[in-house]
PDB file of C-alpha atoms in Angstrom:
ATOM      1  CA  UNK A   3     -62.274  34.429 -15.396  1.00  0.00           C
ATOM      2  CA  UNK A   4     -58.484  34.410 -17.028  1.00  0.00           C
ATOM      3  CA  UNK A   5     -56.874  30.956 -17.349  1.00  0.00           C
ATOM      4  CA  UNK A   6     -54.317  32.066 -14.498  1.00  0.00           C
ATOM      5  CA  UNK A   7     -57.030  32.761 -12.082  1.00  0.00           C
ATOM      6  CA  UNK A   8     -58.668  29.237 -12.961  1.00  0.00           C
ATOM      7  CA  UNK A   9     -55.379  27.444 -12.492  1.00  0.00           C
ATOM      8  CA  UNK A  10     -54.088  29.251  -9.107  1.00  0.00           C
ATOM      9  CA  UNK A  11     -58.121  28.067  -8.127  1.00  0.00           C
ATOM     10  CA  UNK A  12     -57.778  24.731  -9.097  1.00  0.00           C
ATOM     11  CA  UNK A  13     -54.396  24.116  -7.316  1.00  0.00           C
ATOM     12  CA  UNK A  14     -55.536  25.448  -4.230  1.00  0.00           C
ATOM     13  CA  UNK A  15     -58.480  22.854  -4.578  1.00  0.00           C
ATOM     14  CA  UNK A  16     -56.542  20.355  -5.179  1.00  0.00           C
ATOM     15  CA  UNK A  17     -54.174  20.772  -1.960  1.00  0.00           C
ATOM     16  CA  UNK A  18     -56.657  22.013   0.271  1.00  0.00           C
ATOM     17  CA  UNK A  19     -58.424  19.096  -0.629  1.00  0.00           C
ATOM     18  CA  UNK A  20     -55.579  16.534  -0.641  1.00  0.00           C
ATOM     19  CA  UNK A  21     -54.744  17.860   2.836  1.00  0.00           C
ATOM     20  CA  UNK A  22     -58.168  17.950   4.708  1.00  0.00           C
ATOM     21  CA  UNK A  23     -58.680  14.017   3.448  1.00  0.00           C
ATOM     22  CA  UNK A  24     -55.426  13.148   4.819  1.00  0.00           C
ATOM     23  CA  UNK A  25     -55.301  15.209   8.095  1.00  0.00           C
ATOM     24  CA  UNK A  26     -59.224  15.793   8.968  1.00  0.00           C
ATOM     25  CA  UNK A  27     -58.553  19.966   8.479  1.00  0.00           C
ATOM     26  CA  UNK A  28     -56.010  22.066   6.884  1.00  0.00           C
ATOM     27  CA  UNK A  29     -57.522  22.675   3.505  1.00  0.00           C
ATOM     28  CA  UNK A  30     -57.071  26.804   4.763  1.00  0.00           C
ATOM     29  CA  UNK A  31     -53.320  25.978   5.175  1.00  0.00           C
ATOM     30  CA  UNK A  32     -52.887  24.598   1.490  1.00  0.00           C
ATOM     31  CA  UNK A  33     -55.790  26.374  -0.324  1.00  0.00           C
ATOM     32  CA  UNK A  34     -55.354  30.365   0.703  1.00  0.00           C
ATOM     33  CA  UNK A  35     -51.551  30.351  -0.518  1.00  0.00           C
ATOM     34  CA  UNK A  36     -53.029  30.072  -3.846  1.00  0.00           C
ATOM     35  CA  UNK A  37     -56.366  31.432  -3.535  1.00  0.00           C
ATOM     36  CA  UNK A  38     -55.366  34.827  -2.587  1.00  0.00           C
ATOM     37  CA  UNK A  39     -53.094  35.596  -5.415  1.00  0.00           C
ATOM     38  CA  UNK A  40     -56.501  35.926  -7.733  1.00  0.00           C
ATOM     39  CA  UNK A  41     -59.024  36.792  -4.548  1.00  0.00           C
ATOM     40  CA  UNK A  42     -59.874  39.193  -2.184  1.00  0.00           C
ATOM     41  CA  UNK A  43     -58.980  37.579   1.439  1.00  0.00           C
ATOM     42  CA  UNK A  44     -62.975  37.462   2.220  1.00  0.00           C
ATOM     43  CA  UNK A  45     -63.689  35.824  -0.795  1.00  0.00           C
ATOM     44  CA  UNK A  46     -60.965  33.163  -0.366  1.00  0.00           C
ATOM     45  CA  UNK A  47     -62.164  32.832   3.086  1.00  0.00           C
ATOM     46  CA  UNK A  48     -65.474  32.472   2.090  1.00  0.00           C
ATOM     47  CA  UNK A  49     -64.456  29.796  -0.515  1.00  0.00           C
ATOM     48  CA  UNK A  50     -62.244  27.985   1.847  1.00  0.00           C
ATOM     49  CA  UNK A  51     -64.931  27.397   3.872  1.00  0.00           C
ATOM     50  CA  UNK A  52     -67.425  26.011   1.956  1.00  0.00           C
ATOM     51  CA  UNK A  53     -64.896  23.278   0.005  1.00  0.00           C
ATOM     52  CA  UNK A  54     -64.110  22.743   4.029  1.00  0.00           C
ATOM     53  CA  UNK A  55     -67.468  21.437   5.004  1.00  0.00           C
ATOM     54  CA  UNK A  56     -67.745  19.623   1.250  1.00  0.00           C
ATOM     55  CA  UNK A  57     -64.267  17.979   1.547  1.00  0.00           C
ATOM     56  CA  UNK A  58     -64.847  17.302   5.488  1.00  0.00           C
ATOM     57  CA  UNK A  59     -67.966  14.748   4.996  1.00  0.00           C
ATOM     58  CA  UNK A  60     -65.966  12.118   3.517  1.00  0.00           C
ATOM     59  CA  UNK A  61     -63.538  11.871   6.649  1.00  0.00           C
ATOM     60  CA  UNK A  62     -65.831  12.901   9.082  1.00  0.00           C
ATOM     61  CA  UNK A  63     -67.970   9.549   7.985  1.00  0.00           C
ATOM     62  CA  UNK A  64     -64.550   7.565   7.585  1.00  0.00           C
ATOM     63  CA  UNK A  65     -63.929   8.299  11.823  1.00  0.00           C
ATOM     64  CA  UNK A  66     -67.721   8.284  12.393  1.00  0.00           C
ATOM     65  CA  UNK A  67     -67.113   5.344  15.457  1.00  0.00           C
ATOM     66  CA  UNK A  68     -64.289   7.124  16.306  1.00  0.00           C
ATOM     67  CA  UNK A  69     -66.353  10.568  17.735  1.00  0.00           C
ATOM     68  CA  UNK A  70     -67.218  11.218  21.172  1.00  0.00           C
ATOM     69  CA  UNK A  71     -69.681  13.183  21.685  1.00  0.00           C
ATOM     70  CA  UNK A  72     -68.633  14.634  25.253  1.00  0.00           C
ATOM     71  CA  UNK A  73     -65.338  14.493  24.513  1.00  0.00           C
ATOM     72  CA  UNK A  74     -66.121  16.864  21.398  1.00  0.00           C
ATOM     73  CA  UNK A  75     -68.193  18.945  22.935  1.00  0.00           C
ATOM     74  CA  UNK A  76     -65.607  20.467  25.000  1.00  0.00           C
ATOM     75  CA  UNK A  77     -63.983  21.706  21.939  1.00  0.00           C
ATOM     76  CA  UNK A  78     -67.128  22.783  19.999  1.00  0.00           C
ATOM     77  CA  UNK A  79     -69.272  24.864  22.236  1.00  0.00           C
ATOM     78  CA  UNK A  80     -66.365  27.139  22.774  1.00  0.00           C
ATOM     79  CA  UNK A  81     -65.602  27.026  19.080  1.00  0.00           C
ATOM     80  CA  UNK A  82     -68.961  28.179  17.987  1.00  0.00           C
ATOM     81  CA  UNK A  83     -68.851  31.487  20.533  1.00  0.00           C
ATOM     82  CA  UNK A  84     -65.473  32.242  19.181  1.00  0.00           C
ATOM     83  CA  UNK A  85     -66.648  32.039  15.603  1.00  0.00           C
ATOM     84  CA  UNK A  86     -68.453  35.849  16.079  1.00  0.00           C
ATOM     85  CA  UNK A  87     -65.180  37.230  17.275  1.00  0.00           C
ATOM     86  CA  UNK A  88     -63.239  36.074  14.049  1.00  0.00           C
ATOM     87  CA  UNK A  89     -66.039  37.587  11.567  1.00  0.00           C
ATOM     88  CA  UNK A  90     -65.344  40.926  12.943  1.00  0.00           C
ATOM     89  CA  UNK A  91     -61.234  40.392  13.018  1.00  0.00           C
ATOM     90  CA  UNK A  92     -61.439  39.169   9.150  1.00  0.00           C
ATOM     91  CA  UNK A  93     -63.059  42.429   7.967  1.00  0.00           C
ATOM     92  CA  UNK A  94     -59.879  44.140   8.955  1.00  0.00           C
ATOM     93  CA  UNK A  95     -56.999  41.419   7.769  1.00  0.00           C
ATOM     94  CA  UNK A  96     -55.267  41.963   4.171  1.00  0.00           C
ATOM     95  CA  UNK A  97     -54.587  39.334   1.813  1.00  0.00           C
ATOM     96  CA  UNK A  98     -50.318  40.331   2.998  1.00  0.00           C
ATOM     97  CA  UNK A  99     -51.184  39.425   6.624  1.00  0.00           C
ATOM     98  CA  UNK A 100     -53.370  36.385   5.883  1.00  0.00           C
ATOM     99  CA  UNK A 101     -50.800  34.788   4.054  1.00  0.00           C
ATOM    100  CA  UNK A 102     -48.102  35.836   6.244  1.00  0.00           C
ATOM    101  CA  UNK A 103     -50.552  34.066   9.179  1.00  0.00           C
ATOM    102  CA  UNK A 104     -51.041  31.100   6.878  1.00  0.00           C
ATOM    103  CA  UNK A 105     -46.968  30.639   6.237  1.00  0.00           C
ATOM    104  CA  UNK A 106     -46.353  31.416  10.234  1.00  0.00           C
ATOM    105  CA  UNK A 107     -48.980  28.148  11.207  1.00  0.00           C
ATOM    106  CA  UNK A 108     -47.272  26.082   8.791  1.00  0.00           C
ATOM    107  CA  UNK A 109     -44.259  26.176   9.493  1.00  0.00           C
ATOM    108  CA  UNK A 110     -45.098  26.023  13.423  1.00  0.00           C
ATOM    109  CA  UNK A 111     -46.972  23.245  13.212  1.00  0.00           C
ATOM    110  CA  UNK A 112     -44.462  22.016  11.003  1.00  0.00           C
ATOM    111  CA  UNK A 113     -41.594  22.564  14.103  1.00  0.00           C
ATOM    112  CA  UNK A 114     -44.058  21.395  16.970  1.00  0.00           C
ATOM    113  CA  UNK A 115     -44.252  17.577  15.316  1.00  0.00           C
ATOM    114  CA  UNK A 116     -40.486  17.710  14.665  1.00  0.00           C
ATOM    115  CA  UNK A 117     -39.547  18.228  18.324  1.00  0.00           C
ATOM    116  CA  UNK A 118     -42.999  16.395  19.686  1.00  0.00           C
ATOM    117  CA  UNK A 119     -40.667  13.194  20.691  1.00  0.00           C
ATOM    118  CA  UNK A 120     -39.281  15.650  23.367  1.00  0.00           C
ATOM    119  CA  UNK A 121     -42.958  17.789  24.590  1.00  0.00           C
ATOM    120  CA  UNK A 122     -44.365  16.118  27.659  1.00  0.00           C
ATOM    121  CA  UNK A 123     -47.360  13.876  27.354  1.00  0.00           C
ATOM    122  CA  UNK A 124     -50.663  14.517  28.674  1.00  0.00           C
ATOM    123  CA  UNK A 125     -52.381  11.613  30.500  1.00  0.00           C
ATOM    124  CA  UNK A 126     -54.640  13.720  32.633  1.00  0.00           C
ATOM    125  CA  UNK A 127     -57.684  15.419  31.317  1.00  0.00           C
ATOM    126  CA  UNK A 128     -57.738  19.378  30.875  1.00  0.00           C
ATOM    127  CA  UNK A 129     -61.213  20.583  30.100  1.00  0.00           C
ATOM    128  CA  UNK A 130     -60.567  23.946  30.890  1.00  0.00           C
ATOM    129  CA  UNK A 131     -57.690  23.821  28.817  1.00  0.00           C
ATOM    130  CA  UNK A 132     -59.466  22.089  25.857  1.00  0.00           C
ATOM    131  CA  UNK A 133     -62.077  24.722  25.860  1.00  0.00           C
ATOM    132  CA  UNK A 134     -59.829  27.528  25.043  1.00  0.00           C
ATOM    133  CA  UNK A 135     -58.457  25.819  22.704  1.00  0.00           C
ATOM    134  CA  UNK A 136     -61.489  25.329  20.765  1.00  0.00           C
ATOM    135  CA  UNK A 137     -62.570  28.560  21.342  1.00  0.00           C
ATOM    136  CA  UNK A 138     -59.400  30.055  19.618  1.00  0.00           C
ATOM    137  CA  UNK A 139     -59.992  27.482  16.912  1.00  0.00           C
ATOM    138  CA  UNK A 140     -63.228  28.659  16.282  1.00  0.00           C
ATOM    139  CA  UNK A 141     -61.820  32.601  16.030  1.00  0.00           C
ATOM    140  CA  UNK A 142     -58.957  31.323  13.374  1.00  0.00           C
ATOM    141  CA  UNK A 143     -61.706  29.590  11.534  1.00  0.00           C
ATOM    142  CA  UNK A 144     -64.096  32.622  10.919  1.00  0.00           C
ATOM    143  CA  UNK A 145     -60.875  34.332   9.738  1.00  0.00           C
ATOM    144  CA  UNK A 146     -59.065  32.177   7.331  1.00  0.00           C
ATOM    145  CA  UNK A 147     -60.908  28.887   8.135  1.00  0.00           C
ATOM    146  CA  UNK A 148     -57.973  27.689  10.377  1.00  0.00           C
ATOM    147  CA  UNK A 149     -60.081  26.082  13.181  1.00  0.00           C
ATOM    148  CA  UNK A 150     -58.216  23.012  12.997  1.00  0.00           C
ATOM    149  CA  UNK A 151     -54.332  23.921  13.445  1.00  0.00           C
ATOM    150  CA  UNK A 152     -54.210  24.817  17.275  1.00  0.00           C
ATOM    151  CA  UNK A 153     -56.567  21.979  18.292  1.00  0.00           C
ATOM    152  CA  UNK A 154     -54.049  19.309  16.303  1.00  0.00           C
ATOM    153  CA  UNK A 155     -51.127  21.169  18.153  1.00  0.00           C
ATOM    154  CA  UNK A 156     -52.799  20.063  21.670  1.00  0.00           C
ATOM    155  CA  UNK A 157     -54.007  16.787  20.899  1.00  0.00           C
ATOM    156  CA  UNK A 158     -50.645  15.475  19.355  1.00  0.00           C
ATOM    157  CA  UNK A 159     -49.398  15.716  23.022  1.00  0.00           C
ATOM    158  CA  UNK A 160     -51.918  12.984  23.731  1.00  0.00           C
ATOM    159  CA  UNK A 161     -50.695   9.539  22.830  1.00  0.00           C
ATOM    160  CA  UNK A 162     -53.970   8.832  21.608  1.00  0.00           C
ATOM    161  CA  UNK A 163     -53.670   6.696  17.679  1.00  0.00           C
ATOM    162  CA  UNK A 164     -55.094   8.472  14.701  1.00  0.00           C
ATOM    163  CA  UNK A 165     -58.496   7.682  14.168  1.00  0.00           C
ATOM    164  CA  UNK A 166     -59.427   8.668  18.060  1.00  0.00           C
ATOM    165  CA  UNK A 167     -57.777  11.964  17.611  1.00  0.00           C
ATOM    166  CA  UNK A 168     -59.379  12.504  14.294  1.00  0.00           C
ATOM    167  CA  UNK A 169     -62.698  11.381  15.661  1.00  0.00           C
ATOM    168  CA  UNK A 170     -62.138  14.894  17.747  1.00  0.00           C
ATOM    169  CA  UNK A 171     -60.710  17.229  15.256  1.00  0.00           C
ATOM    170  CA  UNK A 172     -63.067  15.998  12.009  1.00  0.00           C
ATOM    171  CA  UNK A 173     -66.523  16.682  13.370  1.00  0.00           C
ATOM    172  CA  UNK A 174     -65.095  19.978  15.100  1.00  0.00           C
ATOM    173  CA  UNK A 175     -63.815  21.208  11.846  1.00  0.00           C
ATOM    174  CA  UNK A 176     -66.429  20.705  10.068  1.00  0.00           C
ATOM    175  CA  UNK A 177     -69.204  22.399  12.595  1.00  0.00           C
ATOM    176  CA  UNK A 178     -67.117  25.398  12.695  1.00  0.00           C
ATOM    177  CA  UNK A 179     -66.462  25.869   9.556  1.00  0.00           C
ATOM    178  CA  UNK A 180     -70.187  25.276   8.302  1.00  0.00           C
ATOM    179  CA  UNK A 181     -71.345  27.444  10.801  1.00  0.00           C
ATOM    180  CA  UNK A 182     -68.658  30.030   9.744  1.00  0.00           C
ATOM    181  CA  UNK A 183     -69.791  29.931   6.423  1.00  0.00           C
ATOM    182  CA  UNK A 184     -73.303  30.098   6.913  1.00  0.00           C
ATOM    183  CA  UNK A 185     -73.051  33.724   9.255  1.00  0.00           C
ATOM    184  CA  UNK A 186     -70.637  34.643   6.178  1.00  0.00           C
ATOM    185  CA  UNK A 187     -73.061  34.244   3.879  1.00  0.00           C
ATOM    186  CA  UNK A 188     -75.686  36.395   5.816  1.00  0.00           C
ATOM    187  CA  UNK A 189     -73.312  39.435   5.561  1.00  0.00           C
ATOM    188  CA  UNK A 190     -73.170  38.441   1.046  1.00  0.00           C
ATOM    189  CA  UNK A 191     -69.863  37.105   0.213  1.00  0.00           C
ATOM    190  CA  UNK A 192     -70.927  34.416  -1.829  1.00  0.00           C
ATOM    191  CA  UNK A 193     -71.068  36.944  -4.952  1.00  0.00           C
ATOM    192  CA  UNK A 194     -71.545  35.473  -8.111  1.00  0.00           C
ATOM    193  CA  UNK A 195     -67.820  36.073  -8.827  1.00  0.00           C
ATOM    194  CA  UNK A 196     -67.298  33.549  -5.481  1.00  0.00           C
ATOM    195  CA  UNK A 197     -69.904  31.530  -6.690  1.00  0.00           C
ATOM    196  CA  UNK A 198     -68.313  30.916 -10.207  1.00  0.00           C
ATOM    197  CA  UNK A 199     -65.379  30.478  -8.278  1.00  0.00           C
ATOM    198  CA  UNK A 200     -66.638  27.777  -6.122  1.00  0.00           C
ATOM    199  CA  UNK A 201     -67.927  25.894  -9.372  1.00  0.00           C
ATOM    200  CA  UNK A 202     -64.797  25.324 -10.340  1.00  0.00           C
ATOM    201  CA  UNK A 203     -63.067  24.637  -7.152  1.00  0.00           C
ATOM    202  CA  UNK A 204     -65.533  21.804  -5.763  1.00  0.00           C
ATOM    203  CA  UNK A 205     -64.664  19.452  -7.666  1.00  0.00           C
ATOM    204  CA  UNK A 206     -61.270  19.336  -7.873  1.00  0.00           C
ATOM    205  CA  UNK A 207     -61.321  19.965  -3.850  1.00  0.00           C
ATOM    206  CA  UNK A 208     -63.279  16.725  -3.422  1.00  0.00           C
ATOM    207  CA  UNK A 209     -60.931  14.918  -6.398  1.00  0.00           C
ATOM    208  CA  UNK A 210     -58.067  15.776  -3.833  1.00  0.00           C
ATOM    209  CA  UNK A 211     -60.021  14.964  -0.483  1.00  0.00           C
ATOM    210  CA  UNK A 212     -60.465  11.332  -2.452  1.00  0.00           C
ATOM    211  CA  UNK A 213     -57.082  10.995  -3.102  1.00  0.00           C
ATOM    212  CA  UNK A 214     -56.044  11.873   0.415  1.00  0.00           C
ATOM    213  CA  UNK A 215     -58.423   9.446   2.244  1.00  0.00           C
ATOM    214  CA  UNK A 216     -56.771   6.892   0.436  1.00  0.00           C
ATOM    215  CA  UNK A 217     -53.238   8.047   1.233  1.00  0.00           C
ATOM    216  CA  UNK A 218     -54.591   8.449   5.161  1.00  0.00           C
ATOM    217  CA  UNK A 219     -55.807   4.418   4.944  1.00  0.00           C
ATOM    218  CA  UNK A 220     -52.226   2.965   3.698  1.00  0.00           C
ATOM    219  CA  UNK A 221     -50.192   4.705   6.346  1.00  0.00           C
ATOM    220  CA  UNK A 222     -49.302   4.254   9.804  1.00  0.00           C
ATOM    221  CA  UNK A 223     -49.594   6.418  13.114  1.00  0.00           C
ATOM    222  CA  UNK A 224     -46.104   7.583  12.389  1.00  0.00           C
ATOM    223  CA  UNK A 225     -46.013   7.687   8.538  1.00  0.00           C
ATOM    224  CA  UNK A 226     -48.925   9.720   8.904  1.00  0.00           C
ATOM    225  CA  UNK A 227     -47.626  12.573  10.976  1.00  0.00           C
ATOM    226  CA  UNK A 228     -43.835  11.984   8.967  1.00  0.00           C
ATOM    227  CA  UNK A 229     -45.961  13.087   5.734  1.00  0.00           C
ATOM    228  CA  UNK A 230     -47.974  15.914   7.262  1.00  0.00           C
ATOM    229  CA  UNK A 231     -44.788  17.374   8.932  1.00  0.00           C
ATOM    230  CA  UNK A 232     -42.977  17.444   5.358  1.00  0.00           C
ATOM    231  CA  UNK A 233     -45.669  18.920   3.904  1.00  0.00           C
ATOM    232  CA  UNK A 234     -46.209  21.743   6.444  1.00  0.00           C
ATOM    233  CA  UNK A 235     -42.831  22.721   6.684  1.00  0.00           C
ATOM    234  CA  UNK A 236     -42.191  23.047   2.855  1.00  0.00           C
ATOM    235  CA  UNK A 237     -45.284  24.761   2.215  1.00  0.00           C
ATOM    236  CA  UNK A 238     -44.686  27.254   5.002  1.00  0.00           C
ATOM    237  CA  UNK A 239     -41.726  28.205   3.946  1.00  0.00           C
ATOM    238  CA  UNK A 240     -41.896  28.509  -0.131  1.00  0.00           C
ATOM    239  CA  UNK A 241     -45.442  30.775   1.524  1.00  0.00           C
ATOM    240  CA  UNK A 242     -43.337  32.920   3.604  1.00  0.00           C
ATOM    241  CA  UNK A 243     -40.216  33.618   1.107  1.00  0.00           C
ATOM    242  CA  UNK A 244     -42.440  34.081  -2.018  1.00  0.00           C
ATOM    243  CA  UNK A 245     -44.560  36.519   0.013  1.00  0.00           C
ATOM    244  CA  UNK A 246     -41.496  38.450   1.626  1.00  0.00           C
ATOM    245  CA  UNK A 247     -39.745  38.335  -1.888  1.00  0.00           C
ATOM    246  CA  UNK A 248     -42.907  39.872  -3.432  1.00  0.00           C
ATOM    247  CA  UNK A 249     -43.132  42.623  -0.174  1.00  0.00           C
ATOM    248  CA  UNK A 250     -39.172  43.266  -0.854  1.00  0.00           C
ATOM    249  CA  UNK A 251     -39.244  43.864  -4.430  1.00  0.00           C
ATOM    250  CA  UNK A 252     -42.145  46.181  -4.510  1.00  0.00           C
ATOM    251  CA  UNK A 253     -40.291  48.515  -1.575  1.00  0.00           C
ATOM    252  CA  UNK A 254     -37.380  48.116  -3.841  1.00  0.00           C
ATOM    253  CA  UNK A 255     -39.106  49.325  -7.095  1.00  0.00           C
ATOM    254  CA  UNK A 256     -41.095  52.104  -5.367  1.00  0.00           C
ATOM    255  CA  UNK A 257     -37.228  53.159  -4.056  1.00  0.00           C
ATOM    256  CA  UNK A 258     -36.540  53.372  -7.323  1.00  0.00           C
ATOM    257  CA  UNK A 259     -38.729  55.385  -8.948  1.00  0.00           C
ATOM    258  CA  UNK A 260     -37.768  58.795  -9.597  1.00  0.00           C
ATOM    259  CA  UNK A 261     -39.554  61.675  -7.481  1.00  0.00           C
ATOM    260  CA  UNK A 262     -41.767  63.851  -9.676  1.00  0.00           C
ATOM    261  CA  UNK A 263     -41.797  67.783  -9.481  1.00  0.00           C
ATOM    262  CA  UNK A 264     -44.551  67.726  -7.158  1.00  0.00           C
ATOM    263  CA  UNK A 265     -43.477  65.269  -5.045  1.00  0.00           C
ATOM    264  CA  UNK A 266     -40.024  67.406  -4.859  1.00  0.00           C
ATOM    265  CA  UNK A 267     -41.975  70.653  -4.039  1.00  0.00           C
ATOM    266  CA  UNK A 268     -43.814  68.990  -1.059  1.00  0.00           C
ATOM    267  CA  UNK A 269     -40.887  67.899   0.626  1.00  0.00           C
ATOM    268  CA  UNK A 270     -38.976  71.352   0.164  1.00  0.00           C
ATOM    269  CA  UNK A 271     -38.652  73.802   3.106  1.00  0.00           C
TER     270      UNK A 271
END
């Protein structure tokens, strides 16, 4: 393993981490940006979601009066069927179109909390509504270990405070992406090259889930989303420009390279 490919690893524990201890998920948003420069998108999937479940414990125990079980289950039982659809989309996804996904959520989520003030509020309850939800969820977590994104998205529309929608999101987060991880290790990911990988990432990931449960207990309901809204949109949209740069200057090279005999004579009449 080269120095570069232990430092791009480390960072994306350290983010991934730092962002599921603050928001209760996420660590897919912050983690695969860097992860997928030096992995194959299953392997960074397949890392993702075992520092998820590691990382996850801490908070889930943190909101542990907060969960309700009924409440919870409306998300989760969907979640889990949709978790077999998302194994079979991931073996056809590229590292280019998982990023591209990653940089797209980011930056949406980072635009649905900036204009939130003005998105209607639900009072009423929606279970049919809540179990799609969670069923997508569990589809975006088999494939890049996004289960948590679209469920935030709905429940920030309920004026509910932080540790009640947290009590929600943690414990779904964390059964979907165990469960994730567990049918992804039946088809052999965890390779010893993941496995060497994950050695290294663990403990930075839970160094960064520490440091972001701490950050999560000092701030307020509106502090809170302030941060996680900064740090969406940012990271979004360095993703999406780096990536597009990259896709732009390789066209741009290939353009540029001369065209050899035989590629002359196959496009002559």
């Amino acid at each position: 393993m080269t120095f570069e490919t232990m430092t791009f690893i480390a960072a994306g524990a350290v983010a991934g981490g730092f962002i599921n201890g603050l928001a209760g998920f996420g660590i897919a948003l912050f983690a695969l940006g860097w992860w997928l420069h030096v992995l194959a998108p299953v392997e960074a999937v397949a890392m993702v979601l075992v520092t998820g479940v590691l990382t996850g414990l801490q908070g889930a125990y943190l909101v542990r009066r907060s969960i309700e079980p009924k409440r919870l289950a409306r998300f989760l039982v969907p979640g889990l069927i949709g978790i077999p659809i998302g194994m079979q989309l991931l073996q056809f996804i590229g590292a280019t179109e998982l990023k591209l996904l990653i940089g797209v959520f980011l930056i949406t989520y980072g635009v649905f909390f900036v204009l939130r003030s003005e998105l209607p509020k639900l009072e009423r309850e929606t279970p049919i509504t809540d179990g799609s939800i969670g069923m997508i969820g569990g589809i975006l977590g088999a494939i890049a270990g996004l289960s948590g994104a679209l469920p935030t998205m709905w429940l920030a529309m309920r004026a509910w405070p932080k540790d009640r929608t947290r009590g929600v999101l943690q414990p779904y987060n964390l059964v979907i992406l165990a469960v994730s991880a567990l049918l992804l290790a039946l088809t052999g990911a965890y390779t010893p090259k993941v496995l060497k990988a994950l050695a290294l990432a663990i403990p930075f990931s839970i160094l960064g889930a520490t440091i972001g449960i701490f950050v999560y207990r000092r701030l307020s309901d509106l502090g809170f989303r302030r941060l996680l809204v900064a740090m969406m949109l940012v990271s979004g949209i360095v993703l999406l420009a780096r990536e597009l740069t990259t896709n732009l200057t390789g066209s741009a090279s290939a353009l540029a390279q001369p065209i050899t005999s035989s590629e002359r004579s196959s496009v002559s009449p």
